[in-house]
Each structure stands twice: as structure tokens, then as C-alpha cells.
XYZ file of N, CA and C in Angstrom:
555
model
N 0.874 -1.200 -0.018
C -0.078 0.063 -0.002
C 0.980 1.185 -0.134
N 0.667 2.185 -1.026
C 1.243 3.373 -0.866
C 1.115 4.337 0.129
N 1.677 5.298 0.377
C 1.323 6.232 1.141
C -0.051 7.110 0.884
N -0.007 7.559 -0.334
C -1.343 8.175 -0.754
C -2.488 7.171 -0.440
N -2.405 5.838 -0.733
C -3.463 4.987 -0.731
C -3.824 4.908 0.931
N -2.802 4.742 1.602
C -2.978 4.588 3.114
C -3.586 5.800 3.421
N -3.304 7.269 3.267
C -3.823 8.458 3.480
C -5.458 8.556 3.058
N -5.633 7.884 1.895
C -7.044 7.844 1.446
C -7.886 6.881 2.242
N -7.235 5.584 2.662
C -8.005 4.636 3.509
C -8.479 5.262 4.788
N -7.214 5.986 5.382
C -7.335 6.476 6.864
C -8.555 7.502 6.849
N -8.290 8.261 5.697
C -9.493 9.481 5.676
C -11.000 8.839 5.537
N -11.125 7.651 4.877
C -12.542 6.868 4.742
C -12.791 6.616 6.139
N -11.816 5.796 6.964
C -11.974 5.381 8.398
C -12.421 6.365 9.214
N -12.104 7.427 9.177
C -12.280 8.641 10.148
C -13.827 9.077 10.193
N -14.604 8.335 9.353
C -16.154 8.625 9.444
C -16.919 7.397 10.078
N -17.682 7.872 10.904
C -18.503 7.004 11.632
C -19.554 5.973 10.885
N -20.098 6.717 9.971
C -21.032 6.286 9.046
C -20.212 5.035 7.995
N -18.948 5.396 7.488
C -18.262 4.511 6.571
C -17.762 3.340 7.565
N -17.454 3.607 8.724
C -16.752 2.612 9.474
C -17.995 1.703 9.969
N -19.454 2.086 10.140
C -20.642 1.199 10.403
C -20.717 0.604 8.913
N -20.915 1.053 7.921
C -20.794 0.247 6.630
C -19.909 -0.736 6.526
N -18.469 -0.605 6.568
C -17.506 -1.546 6.807
C -17.902 -2.704 7.685
N -18.286 -2.401 8.980
C -18.683 -3.472 9.825
C -19.684 -4.409 9.353
N -20.572 -3.623 8.788
C -21.835 -4.457 8.358
C -21.544 -5.449 7.111
N -20.513 -4.761 6.323
C -19.952 -5.514 5.080
C -18.967 -6.826 5.523
N -18.422 -6.585 6.722
C -17.598 -7.686 7.267
C -18.496 -8.766 7.689
N -19.882 -8.614 8.079
C -20.588 -9.735 8.290
C -21.069 -10.593 7.095
N -21.555 -9.713 6.148
C -22.035 -10.391 4.736
C -22.007 -9.045 3.911
N -22.119 -9.693 2.398
C -22.027 -8.636 1.315
C -23.492 -7.985 1.204
N -23.676 -6.677 1.008
C -25.075 -6.191 1.032
C -25.391 -5.153 -0.096
N -26.299 -4.938 -0.599
C -26.694 -3.954 -1.412
C -27.182 -2.727 -0.859
N -26.904 -1.408 -1.719
C -27.321 -0.236 -1.099
C -28.649 -0.326 -0.121
N -29.731 -0.524 -0.650
C -30.948 -0.532 -0.118
C -30.764 -1.056 1.376
N -30.332 -2.378 1.352
C -29.992 -3.109 2.566
C -29.133 -2.393 3.718
N -28.211 -1.940 3.230
C -27.302 -1.232 4.144
C -27.862 0.246 4.638
N -28.761 0.906 4.025
C -29.401 1.907 4.242
C -30.526 1.724 5.353
N -31.352 0.429 4.996
C -32.264 0.065 6.153
C -31.562 -0.193 7.400
N -30.515 -0.946 7.339
C -29.624 -1.602 8.548
C -29.167 -0.399 9.423
N -28.668 0.865 8.693
C -27.904 1.593 9.228
C -28.783 3.152 9.640
N -29.884 2.904 9.069
C -31.008 4.168 9.285
C -30.608 5.338 8.644
N -29.922 4.982 7.457
C -29.606 6.423 6.610
C -30.267 6.212 5.112
N -30.269 7.233 4.348
C -30.915 7.203 3.190
C -30.021 6.352 1.958
N -30.512 5.779 1.132
C -29.518 5.166 0.051
C -28.717 6.032 -0.646
N -29.203 7.249 -0.896
C -28.102 8.366 -1.562
C -27.017 8.544 -0.561
N -27.181 8.521 0.774
C -26.214 8.804 1.557
C -25.194 7.567 1.559
N -25.880 6.457 1.752
C -24.908 4.989 1.597
C -24.183 5.102 0.371
N -24.895 5.456 -0.817
C -23.973 5.355 -2.199
C -22.996 6.322 -2.068
N -23.166 7.507 -1.451
C -22.056 8.464 -1.396
C -20.862 7.860 -0.707
N -21.079 7.231 0.620
C -19.998 6.891 1.388
C -19.519 5.224 0.643
N -20.266 4.687 0.084
C -19.572 3.406 -0.980
C -18.887 4.104 -1.726
N -19.154 4.838 -2.430
C -18.291 5.552 -3.693
C -16.832 5.959 -3.043
N -16.680 6.617 -1.760
C -15.631 7.044 -1.249
C -14.696 5.776 -0.751
N -15.578 4.781 -0.144
C -15.043 3.590 0.434
C -14.398 2.986 -1.033
N -15.158 2.595 -2.116
C -14.522 2.277 -3.447
C -13.320 2.726 -3.786
N -13.284 4.228 -3.774
C -12.154 4.806 -4.382
C -10.948 4.756 -3.529
N -11.195 4.258 -2.258
C -9.892 3.966 -1.219
C -9.536 2.419 -1.239
N -10.449 1.706 -2.249
C -10.099 0.279 -2.245
C -10.643 -0.347 -1.234
N -11.567 -0.154 -0.208
C -11.775 -0.614 0.972
C -13.085 -1.651 0.618
N -13.673 -1.318 -0.466
C -15.058 -2.370 -0.856
C -14.936 -2.455 -2.274
N -15.388 -3.639 -2.535
C -15.683 -3.856 -3.933
C -17.249 -4.034 -4.565
N -17.445 -4.150 -5.703
C -18.906 -4.017 -6.083
C -18.758 -5.150 -7.205
N -19.979 -6.069 -7.244
C -20.278 -7.077 -8.154
C -21.823 -7.086 -8.347
N -22.313 -7.415 -9.570
C -23.514 -7.467 -9.785
C -24.249 -8.921 -9.488
N -25.300 -8.899 -8.767
C -25.908 -10.168 -8.534
C -27.480 -9.827 -8.898
N -27.946 -10.577 -9.886
C -29.293 -10.427 -10.446
C -29.583 -8.969 -10.753
N -30.721 -8.229 -9.937
C -30.845 -7.052 -10.172
C -29.943 -5.855 -9.282
N -29.188 -6.495 -8.335
C -28.616 -5.650 -7.390
C -27.085 -5.292 -7.680
N -26.648 -4.346 -7.265
C -25.271 -4.089 -7.287
C -24.706 -4.481 -5.724
N -23.983 -5.732 -5.496
C -23.678 -6.037 -4.132
C -22.306 -5.326 -3.850
N -22.138 -5.108 -2.611
C -20.774 -4.669 -2.201
C -20.218 -5.609 -1.180
N -18.961 -5.592 -1.417
C -18.307 -6.362 -0.002
C -17.011 -5.843 0.433
N -16.549 -6.232 1.354
C -15.327 -5.918 2.018
C -14.150 -6.358 1.441
N -13.079 -5.507 0.928
C -11.907 -5.927 0.431
C -10.952 -6.207 1.456
N -11.043 -7.463 1.927
C -10.236 -7.912 3.429
C -8.839 -7.895 3.212
N -8.240 -7.926 2.030
C -6.786 -7.840 1.684
C -6.060 -6.606 2.238
N -7.028 -5.384 2.082
C -6.437 -4.295 2.013
C -6.534 -4.089 3.784
N -7.229 -4.777 4.371
C -7.099 -4.457 5.980
C -6.142 -5.628 6.550
N -5.437 -6.343 5.949
C -4.566 -7.358 6.346
C -3.195 -6.705 6.395
N -2.992 -5.408 5.847
C -1.639 -4.799 5.981
C -1.725 -4.057 7.395
N -0.409 -4.202 8.148
C -0.521 -3.650 9.396
C -0.120 -2.150 9.385
N -0.380 -1.409 10.275
C 0.048 -0.325 10.229
C 1.523 -0.029 10.318
N 2.041 -1.075 11.017
C 3.552 -0.978 11.150
C 4.296 -1.056 9.641
N 3.565 -1.840 8.976
C 3.877 -2.067 7.534
C 4.037 -0.788 6.790
N 2.877 -0.075 6.950
C 2.698 1.128 6.218
C 3.697 2.213 6.818
N 3.843 2.355 7.989
C 4.874 3.102 8.551
C 6.445 3.094 8.153
N 6.658 1.618 7.679
C 7.891 1.175 7.589
C 8.314 1.474 6.129
N 7.346 1.674 5.376
C 7.632 1.977 3.661
C 8.172 3.209 3.741
N 9.046 3.377 2.747
C 9.798 4.715 2.362
C 8.892 5.643 1.856
N 8.972 6.910 2.691
C 8.210 8.043 2.382
C 8.182 8.618 1.066
N 7.190 9.154 0.399
C 7.326 10.028 -0.699
C 7.974 11.105 -0.393
N 8.341 11.744 0.759
C 9.050 12.650 1.174
C 10.399 12.545 1.814
N 10.711 11.216 1.434
C 11.999 10.718 2.005
C 13.301 11.637 1.766
N 13.440 11.779 0.376
C 14.505 12.741 -0.237
C 14.428 14.391 0.312
N 13.191 14.686 0.400
C 13.261 16.061 0.995
C 13.575 16.124 2.251
N 13.099 15.101 3.259
C 13.547 14.913 4.522
C 14.905 14.748 4.805
N 15.702 13.968 3.968
C 17.081 13.871 4.151
C 17.901 15.172 3.569
N 17.118 15.927 2.655
C 17.841 17.181 2.191
C 17.842 18.424 3.380
N 16.442 18.202 3.954
C 16.271 19.103 5.096
C 17.252 18.751 6.337
N 17.477 17.475 6.485
C 18.380 17.020 7.398
C 19.978 17.575 7.422
N 20.326 17.328 6.109
C 21.737 17.831 5.700
C 21.728 19.272 5.584
N 20.717 20.107 5.273
C 20.722 21.575 5.395
C 21.029 21.858 7.073
N 20.174 21.099 7.878
C 20.259 21.254 9.298
C 21.510 21.257 9.850
N 22.324 20.231 9.350
C 23.589 19.578 9.815
C 24.664 20.792 9.339
N 24.280 21.196 8.053
C 25.483 22.120 7.683
C 25.208 23.551 8.194
N 23.961 23.868 8.673
C 23.864 25.085 9.387
C 24.286 25.234 10.874
N 24.329 23.993 11.398
C 24.998 23.624 12.734
C 26.469 23.804 12.573
N 27.056 23.166 11.709
C 28.522 22.968 11.577
C 28.857 24.639 11.185
N 28.134 25.324 10.479
C 28.753 26.605 10.002
C 28.637 27.384 11.186
N 27.438 27.313 11.989
C 27.323 28.155 13.382
C 28.542 27.829 14.146
N 28.814 26.782 14.309
C 29.566 26.314 15.565
C 31.197 26.282 15.183
N 31.374 26.129 14.075
C 32.867 25.921 13.527
C 33.195 27.021 12.870
N 34.514 27.903 13.161
C 34.988 28.747 12.432
C 36.374 28.439 12.072
N 36.818 28.501 10.842
C 38.105 27.989 10.013
C 38.693 26.666 10.948
N 37.752 25.769 10.932
C 38.053 24.362 11.466
C 37.880 24.239 12.869
N 37.820 25.483 13.699
C 37.853 25.567 15.319
C 36.498 25.526 15.950
N 36.203 24.776 16.682
C 34.947 25.077 17.515
C 34.875 26.115 18.192
N 34.100 26.912 18.021
C 33.787 28.306 18.613
C 33.088 28.047 20.191
N 32.056 27.151 20.261
C 31.817 26.799 21.647
C 30.948 25.488 21.376
N 30.950 24.708 22.578
C 30.115 23.620 22.655
C 28.491 23.840 22.889
N 27.857 23.411 21.959
C 26.254 23.656 21.720
C 25.879 22.891 23.039
N 24.834 23.643 23.599
C 23.916 23.221 24.736
C 23.041 22.365 24.377
N 22.439 22.258 23.006
C 21.551 21.573 22.753
C 22.130 20.226 22.141
N 21.407 19.016 22.703
C 22.132 17.864 22.565
C 22.261 17.345 21.001
N 21.274 17.668 20.279
C 21.196 17.274 18.992
C 22.224 17.982 18.208
N 22.315 19.361 18.689
C 23.437 20.050 18.092
C 25.029 19.641 18.330
N 25.058 19.179 19.647
C 26.462 18.859 20.259
C 26.737 17.442 19.339
N 25.645 16.502 19.182
C 26.042 15.278 18.711
C 26.577 15.686 17.288
N 25.986 16.635 16.490
C 26.605 16.863 15.025
C 28.025 17.221 15.339
N 28.393 18.238 16.226
C 29.448 18.836 16.511
C 30.772 17.713 16.693
N 30.171 16.624 17.540
C 31.008 15.696 18.026
C 31.416 14.792 16.803
N 30.231 14.402 16.032
C 30.514 13.792 14.589
C 31.452 14.332 13.692
N 31.549 15.599 13.777
C 32.710 16.328 12.797
C 33.902 15.919 13.441
N 33.903 16.166 14.862
C 35.358 15.861 15.403
C 35.798 14.554 15.423
N 34.878 13.463 15.525
C 35.348 12.208 15.408
C 35.723 11.724 14.048
N 35.350 12.402 12.978
C 35.897 12.270 11.684
C 37.593 12.376 11.590
N 37.894 13.097 12.569
C 39.513 13.129 12.809
C 40.135 11.879 13.170
N 39.312 10.999 13.748
C 39.889 9.733 14.372
C 39.855 8.545 13.140
N 40.865 7.955 12.910
C 40.609 6.759 12.022
C 40.250 5.481 12.623
N 39.377 4.726 12.161
C 38.797 3.368 12.283
C 40.072 2.490 12.566
N 39.979 1.356 13.172
C 40.900 0.634 13.293
C 42.248 0.789 13.958
N 42.047 1.991 14.567
C 43.372 2.358 15.212
C 43.253 2.530 16.825
N 44.087 2.383 17.682
C 44.070 2.568 19.025
C 44.947 4.045 19.137
N 44.193 4.628 20.239
C 44.725 6.124 20.639
C 44.833 5.981 21.891
N 46.027 6.736 22.511
C 46.381 6.926 23.707
C 45.561 8.138 24.338
N 45.367 8.338 25.513
C 44.631 9.378 25.813
C 45.389 10.785 25.528
N 46.561 10.762 25.679
C 47.354 11.834 25.090
C 46.875 12.248 23.712
N 46.997 11.378 22.765
C 46.816 11.449 21.444
C 45.500 11.873 21.067
N 44.233 11.485 21.833
C 43.009 11.864 21.635
C 43.049 13.303 22.248
N 43.599 13.570 23.301
C 43.385 15.095 23.692
C 44.307 16.084 22.713
N 45.024 15.585 22.145
C 45.770 16.473 21.195
C 44.906 16.527 19.869
N 44.387 15.539 19.395
C 43.256 15.695 18.339
C 42.275 16.554 18.393
N 41.630 16.517 19.843
C 40.476 17.262 20.111
C 40.997 18.572 20.456
N 42.442 19.026 20.866
C 42.725 20.364 21.276
C 42.644 21.074 20.084
N 42.916 20.328 18.656
C 42.951 21.195 17.570
C 41.553 21.722 16.976
N 40.536 21.261 17.789
C 39.169 21.844 17.547
C 38.667 22.801 18.703
N 39.233 22.451 19.916
C 38.705 23.067 21.012
C 39.445 23.034 22.136
N 39.680 23.933 23.045
C 40.569 23.875 24.239
C 40.051 22.847 25.379
N 38.599 22.703 25.372
C 38.140 22.037 26.563
C 38.113 20.364 26.037
N 39.249 19.908 25.944
C 39.370 18.520 25.233
C 38.644 17.596 26.347
N 38.597 17.596 27.492
C 37.920 16.839 28.526
C 36.830 16.578 28.444
N 36.106 17.676 28.201
C 34.502 17.718 28.114
C 34.118 16.935 26.792
N 34.785 17.327 25.763
C 34.586 16.794 24.462
C 34.865 15.353 24.324
N 35.782 14.831 24.835
C 36.557 13.499 25.071
C 35.385 12.620 25.859
N 34.837 13.067 26.988
C 34.104 12.525 27.952
C 32.663 12.518 27.019
N 32.285 13.461 26.255
C 31.098 13.669 25.454
C 31.036 12.581 24.344
N 32.281 12.346 23.722
C 32.354 11.416 22.559
C 32.448 10.121 23.151
N 32.939 9.678 24.372
C 32.525 8.315 25.002
C 31.280 8.153 25.098
N 30.584 9.060 25.557
C 29.164 9.014 26.144
C 28.214 8.712 24.981
N 28.809 9.436 23.835
C 27.741 9.262 22.776
C 28.162 8.098 21.811
N 28.982 7.376 22.220
C 29.515 6.108 21.482
C 30.133 6.412 20.195
N 30.713 7.611 19.977
C 31.731 7.955 18.879
C 33.001 7.524 19.068
N 33.658 7.273 20.184
C 34.652 6.865 20.894
C 34.680 5.839 21.866
N 35.283 4.607 21.724
C 35.204 3.585 22.911
C 36.441 3.895 23.453
N 36.306 3.020 24.649
C 37.567 3.123 25.758
C 37.522 1.992 26.561
N 38.654 1.785 26.954
C 39.125 0.493 27.737
C 39.910 0.416 28.809
N 40.033 1.738 29.217
C 40.872 2.443 30.307
C 42.027 3.145 30.097
N 42.554 2.516 29.125
C 44.094 3.100 28.616
C 44.071 3.426 27.294
N 43.170 2.860 26.387
C 43.176 3.335 24.969
C 41.829 3.699 24.600
N 41.790 4.460 23.498
C 40.440 4.891 22.798
C 40.603 4.368 21.446
N 39.276 4.313 20.767
C 39.275 3.845 19.378
C 37.824 4.822 18.897
N 37.872 4.787 17.503
C 36.530 5.175 16.917
C 35.837 4.147 16.759
N 34.262 4.218 17.138
C 33.285 3.328 17.136
C 32.807 3.492 15.790
N 32.289 1.940 15.262
C 31.720 2.037 13.860
C 30.287 2.123 13.761
N 29.411 1.785 14.986
C 27.992 1.735 14.930
C 27.295 2.836 14.975
N 27.983 4.103 14.396
C 27.080 5.360 14.269
C 26.938 5.677 12.879
């Protein structure tokens, strides 16, 4: 189910009359007049709602003798909401671009000529700053505390705070005497 189809279906489900129609069709297939009688609505109101439900793919229609019968399209309701949420959004590229733009603004705000002007107070911004500093460390190499301090000092004088925060954010690993750049980030 695409994002647009899911939105259309959710809009249909947000109406009490349509929900009652779907509940009735879950029991048995029905025609417009029978649904109108059962739900206490006019046939024209039922037809209006059935058109919306049909457009959303929630019901299907077939001819039986003189009547147009409507049935619940059960397959559409077997898709879990989690499956819908896990599908890539139509907006994914725009969201990724917004994230990249935000990251660039943070870096431009807090760095000047490769030096960190100040440590951000907001955790999300601090994480971005720490990721930039972490790029100065190689993977698969062990660093002494002195080496770590020297690398961080190239960015900012408060290397102790930055080192501690990098370990806390799991950008650097530590075993007591050595540090290394972590890969799971």
C-alpha cells in the first residue's frame, strides 16, 4: 500500500457512517438499500459513502441479479499499520535534504576556520559537532589518551569535556587506557 493509498483509506475510516458500513460488510455482502435500512441512512447517503470507500479500495462491487452488491476488500485490511509506517515515504528525499541542510547550518554556526567556537548546549547540535570531530579519528586504530587530547585540542581547548561526551555518545570507545573510533554510528 502506497502512502497516498494509506492516507485515502485512513480518511475513509475517520467517518462513523463509513465505519458502520464496513462493519456491516464484514458480516455479509449487501446492496445499497439493505445497508440503508440496516444503518438508518438514506440510500443516497449510503451510495455516497460506498463511492468513497470504493475509491479508497476498501470495498468492491459486483452485480448479482438486479442488485449491485458490495463486499469488504479484506486484503487491504490485512496490511498492518507498522508495515505502512516502515515503507519509504514519498517525502524521504526532501526529509534527507532538510536534515543535511540543518547539519550544515549547525556546523557553519559552531565552527570557524576548523575550530569549534563553543560547545552547543542543545544535545542534537552537540551530537553533530561531536560527529565532525570524530571524523579526525581513524577506524581500526588505537589512541592513547594523550593522542586523543591532542586531536581534540586542535578543535577546542576543552578537550576533557569533548572526550567525555564523545565516549558518552559512543563515537569513541574506551577500555581504560586506549581509545578507538566506534563504527556503529
